Tab-separated table of C-alpha atoms in Angstrom:
chain	number	residue	atom	x	y	z
A	1	MET	CA	-0.157	0.037	-0.153
A	2	ILE	CA	2.103	3.195	-1.265
A	3	PHE	CA	0.370	6.414	0.379
A	4	GLU	CA	1.648	9.750	1.201
A	5	THR	CA	1.627	11.285	4.347
A	6	LYS	CA	0.239	14.738	5.575
A	7	GLY	CA	-1.540	16.769	8.610
A	8	LEU	CA	-5.223	17.373	9.688
A	9	GLU	CA	-5.906	20.197	7.359
A	10	TYR	CA	-5.673	17.739	4.144
A	11	ILE	CA	-8.754	16.423	5.881
A	12	PHE	CA	-10.134	19.825	6.460
A	13	LYS	CA	-8.977	20.920	2.750
A	14	THR	CA	-10.067	18.206	0.626
A	15	LEU	CA	-12.620	15.834	2.143
A	16	LYS	CA	-15.945	15.078	0.079
A	17	SER	CA	-19.019	12.916	0.315
A	18	GLY	CA	-17.966	9.479	-1.226
A	19	ASP	CA	-14.245	9.757	0.502
A	20	PHE	CA	-13.644	7.164	2.833
A	21	PHE	CA	-11.242	6.588	6.029
A	22	GLY	CA	-9.279	3.378	6.567
A	23	PHE	CA	-7.981	1.672	10.284
A	24	TYR	CA	-5.761	-0.226	11.768
A	25	LYS	CA	-5.502	-0.263	15.179
A	26	LYS	CA	-2.265	-1.241	16.655
A	27	PRO	CA	-2.178	-2.079	20.183
A	28	TRP	CA	-1.909	-6.248	20.547
A	29	TYR	CA	-4.777	-6.349	22.896
A	30	ARG	CA	-6.734	-5.236	19.388
A	31	LEU	CA	-8.037	-8.984	18.596
A	32	PHE	CA	-10.083	-8.589	16.059
A	33	SER	CA	-7.800	-6.056	13.764
A	34	ARG	CA	-5.538	-8.709	14.540
A	35	LEU	CA	-7.161	-11.276	13.365
A	36	ILE	CA	-8.404	-9.282	10.127
A	37	ALA	CA	-4.475	-8.399	9.677
A	38	PHE	CA	-3.749	-11.774	9.899
A	39	VAL	CA	-6.513	-13.309	7.613
A	40	THR	CA	-6.171	-10.560	4.891
A	41	ASN	CA	-2.716	-10.371	4.928
A	42	ASN	CA	-2.075	-6.404	5.398
A	43	LYS	CA	-2.865	-3.516	7.526
A	44	LEU	CA	-5.730	-1.860	7.295
A	45	SER	CA	-8.785	-3.462	9.223
A	46	HIS	CA	-11.595	-1.460	9.058
A	47	VAL	CA	-13.136	0.961	6.041
A	48	ALA	CA	-15.948	3.306	6.950
A	49	GLY	CA	-17.356	5.486	3.952
A	50	VAL	CA	-17.686	9.818	4.194
A	51	PHE	CA	-21.118	11.125	3.102
A	52	ASP	CA	-23.469	14.379	4.048
A	53	VAL	CA	-20.523	16.549	3.887
A	54	LYS	CA	-21.222	20.381	4.964
A	55	ARG	CA	-18.276	22.598	5.293
A	56	SER	CA	-17.828	26.648	6.486
A	57	LYS	CA	-15.227	28.516	6.714
A	58	ASN	CA	-13.810	27.366	10.184
A	59	ALA	CA	-15.616	23.904	10.322
A	60	VAL	CA	-15.867	20.737	8.412
A	61	VAL	CA	-18.723	18.231	9.460
A	62	PHE	CA	-19.658	14.817	8.330
A	63	LYS	CA	-21.448	11.540	8.824
A	64	LEU	CA	-19.480	8.327	8.319
A	65	GLY	CA	-21.239	4.973	7.619
A	66	GLU	CA	-19.416	0.822	8.840
A	67	GLN	CA	-20.198	-1.577	9.751
A	68	THR	CA	-18.534	-3.071	12.794
A	69	VAL	CA	-18.635	-6.173	15.007
A	70	PHE	CA	-20.616	-4.115	17.938
A	71	GLN	CA	-22.377	-2.003	16.393
A	72	GLY	CA	-23.419	-3.773	13.106
A	73	ARG	CA	-24.613	-0.661	10.135
A	74	SER	CA	-24.426	2.536	11.957
A	75	THR	CA	-23.906	6.417	11.421
A	76	ASN	CA	-22.227	9.251	13.214
A	77	ILE	CA	-21.459	12.601	12.833
A	78	TYR	CA	-18.443	13.983	13.219
A	79	SER	CA	-16.206	17.988	12.807
A	80	ILE	CA	-13.178	19.226	12.332
A	81	VAL	CA	-12.993	22.884	13.655
A	82	ALA	CA	-10.067	24.881	12.063
A	83	ILE	CA	-9.277	26.891	15.660
A	84	VAL	CA	-7.429	30.559	14.398
A	85	THR	CA	-4.970	32.202	16.609
A	86	ASP	CA	-1.165	32.786	16.267
A	87	GLY	CA	-1.380	30.247	13.587
A	88	THR	CA	-4.349	27.598	12.295
A	89	THR	CA	-5.245	24.253	14.549
A	90	TYR	CA	-7.398	21.139	13.572
A	91	ASN	CA	-9.720	19.493	16.363
A	92	PHE	CA	-10.757	16.081	15.683
A	93	ASP	CA	-12.628	14.111	17.355
A	94	SER	CA	-10.911	11.818	19.441
A	95	ARG	CA	-11.964	8.785	17.673
A	96	PHE	CA	-9.777	9.755	14.980
A	97	THR	CA	-6.662	11.307	16.467
A	98	ASP	CA	-6.461	7.887	18.743
A	99	LYS	CA	-2.325	7.008	18.941
A	100	HIS	CA	-2.871	3.531	18.607
A	101	GLN	CA	-4.257	3.865	15.788
A	102	ASP	CA	-3.507	4.916	11.945
A	103	LEU	CA	-5.975	6.638	9.872
A	104	TYR	CA	-5.494	6.967	6.531
A	105	LEU	CA	-8.024	9.017	4.248
A	106	LEU	CA	-8.669	7.228	0.797
A	107	SER	CA	-9.866	9.960	-1.675
A	108	ASN	CA	-11.914	8.861	-3.948
A	109	GLN	CA	-11.878	10.320	-7.867
A	110	PHE	CA	-15.565	10.680	-8.282
A	111	GLN	CA	-17.290	13.216	-5.647
A	112	LEU	CA	-21.072	12.259	-4.910
A	113	THR	CA	-23.954	13.802	-6.428
A	114	LYS	CA	-26.440	15.058	-4.643
A	115	GLU	CA	-28.807	11.503	-5.755
A	116	GLN	CA	-25.698	9.638	-5.112
A	117	ASN	CA	-25.042	11.253	-1.575
A	118	GLN	CA	-28.835	9.942	-0.836
A	119	ILE	CA	-28.603	6.603	-2.040
A	120	VAL	CA	-25.278	6.330	0.331
A	121	LYS	CA	-27.260	7.830	3.494
A	122	ASP	CA	-29.926	5.257	2.858
A	123	TYR	CA	-27.357	2.524	2.573
A	124	TRP	CA	-25.572	3.513	5.777
A	125	THR	CA	-28.977	3.936	8.036
A	126	ARG	CA	-30.174	0.553	7.119
A	127	LYS	CA	-29.646	-1.928	10.051
A	128	VAL	CA	-27.836	-5.013	9.370
A	129	THR	CA	-25.474	-6.761	11.670
A	130	TYR	CA	-21.501	-7.363	10.979
A	131	LYS	CA	-21.602	-11.075	10.223
A	132	ILE	CA	-18.273	-12.607	11.169
A	133	LYS	CA	-18.554	-15.750	8.935
A	134	GLU	CA	-18.536	-13.410	6.159
A	135	LEU	CA	-14.692	-12.391	6.295
A	136	ALA	CA	-13.541	-15.805	5.062
A	137	PHE	CA	-15.496	-14.956	1.708
A	138	THR	CA	-12.730	-11.989	1.225
A	139	GLN	CA	-10.020	-14.212	0.676
A	140	ASN	CA	-10.501	-14.954	-3.416
A	141	TRP	CA	-9.562	-18.606	-3.223
A	142	PHE	CA	-11.960	-19.720	-0.319
A	143	TYR	CA	-14.655	-17.609	-2.422
A	144	ARG	CA	-13.141	-18.532	-5.259
A	145	PHE	CA	-14.210	-22.530	-4.295
A	146	PHE	CA	-17.305	-21.993	-1.611
A	147	GLY	CA	-18.857	-18.519	-2.360
A	148	ASN	CA	-22.353	-18.026	-3.611
A	149	LYS	CA	-21.673	-16.093	-6.869
A	150	THR	CA	-25.799	-14.699	-7.312
A	151	LYS	CA	-25.431	-13.464	-3.818
A	152	VAL	CA	-24.234	-10.163	-2.609
A	153	TYR	CA	-21.883	-10.437	0.101
A	154	GLU	CA	-22.159	-7.070	2.592
A	155	GLY	CA	-21.836	-8.303	6.154
A	156	ASN	CA	-18.647	-6.742	6.696
A	157	CYS	CA	-16.866	-3.443	6.461
A	158	SER	CA	-14.579	-3.555	2.779
A	159	THR	CA	-17.879	-5.204	1.745
A	160	ALA	CA	-20.150	-2.676	2.786
A	161	THR	CA	-18.698	-0.241	1.046
A	162	ARG	CA	-18.065	-1.721	-2.068
A	163	GLU	CA	-21.717	-2.222	-2.191
A	164	SER	CA	-22.434	1.634	-1.178
A	165	MET	CA	-20.550	2.276	-4.376
A	166	ALA	CA	-22.101	-0.455	-6.731
A	167	LEU	CA	-25.959	1.196	-5.821
A	168	CYS	CA	-24.309	4.528	-7.306
A	169	GLY	CA	-23.037	3.538	-10.393
A	170	ILE	CA	-19.859	3.435	-8.709
A	171	VAL	CA	-17.545	0.130	-9.361
A	172	ASP	CA	-14.005	-0.963	-10.362
A	173	SER	CA	-13.181	0.135	-14.105
A	174	LYS	CA	-10.977	-2.926	-14.398
A	175	PHE	CA	-12.597	-5.516	-11.923
A	176	ASP	CA	-15.026	-5.758	-9.059
A	177	ASP	CA	-13.419	-7.758	-6.617
A	178	LYS	CA	-17.492	-8.499	-4.659
A	179	VAL	CA	-15.912	-9.292	-1.767
A	180	PRO	CA	-13.085	-7.193	-1.318
A	181	ASP	CA	-11.100	-7.037	2.340
A	182	PRO	CA	-9.874	-3.619	3.065
A	183	THR	CA	-6.706	-3.932	1.565
A	184	GLU	CA	-8.177	-4.604	-2.031
A	185	PHE	CA	-10.636	-2.388	-1.337
A	186	ALA	CA	-8.436	0.720	-1.029
A	187	LYS	CA	-6.584	-0.709	-4.587
A	188	PHE	CA	-10.155	0.006	-6.200
A	189	SER	CA	-9.403	1.993	-9.744
A	190	TYR	CA	-11.581	5.008	-7.961
A	191	ILE	CA	-9.611	5.314	-5.006
A	192	LYS	CA	-7.466	8.415	-6.479
A	193	SER	CA	-5.195	8.766	-3.434
A	194	ILE	CA	-4.363	7.163	-0.083
A	195	THR	CA	-3.108	9.802	2.709
A	196	LYS	CA	-1.361	8.760	5.935
A	197	ILE	CA	-3.176	11.075	8.768
A	198	CYS	CA	-0.543	12.739	11.604
A	199	PHE	CA	-1.182	14.988	14.161
């Protein structure tokens, strides 16, 4: 996974509806992150979709849709506030500034239209539980042998982010892996860039 490293100002200035955040929980006791890293052989263990981005002079407010083991599918509202004194500092929710996790911004080459944003909003507000048993299908060999090719797998974070885009007509232009793990999702052709965010 190749990426640049930038600060919070980058998110403040560029975040748009259709982008994604990627996470990796570093401590050894984050067992589920470790399990995903072990199964998928990568260090991006979770992805979540951005929509309803509203921007003003000193704040960016957005909603984040995600599918997690403990909450199922959910949406939350977050903000980044620019505080201007002698210089400008940026306040971001502690969810994103946890020193025990790596945070990535996956920039979509497309900005969602109003209609697409509504599709994504409806998608993320539908209550669905996380399906741990579907994690195995993110391994291409497992899916090839055991996957139901007529089924839409959307029971975990990366398959849900993929499906949220597919419903908007945004699909990978080279191949459309129907059951990607988080790192495979980050390699989709509509992901324009991956930026590691430092604090």
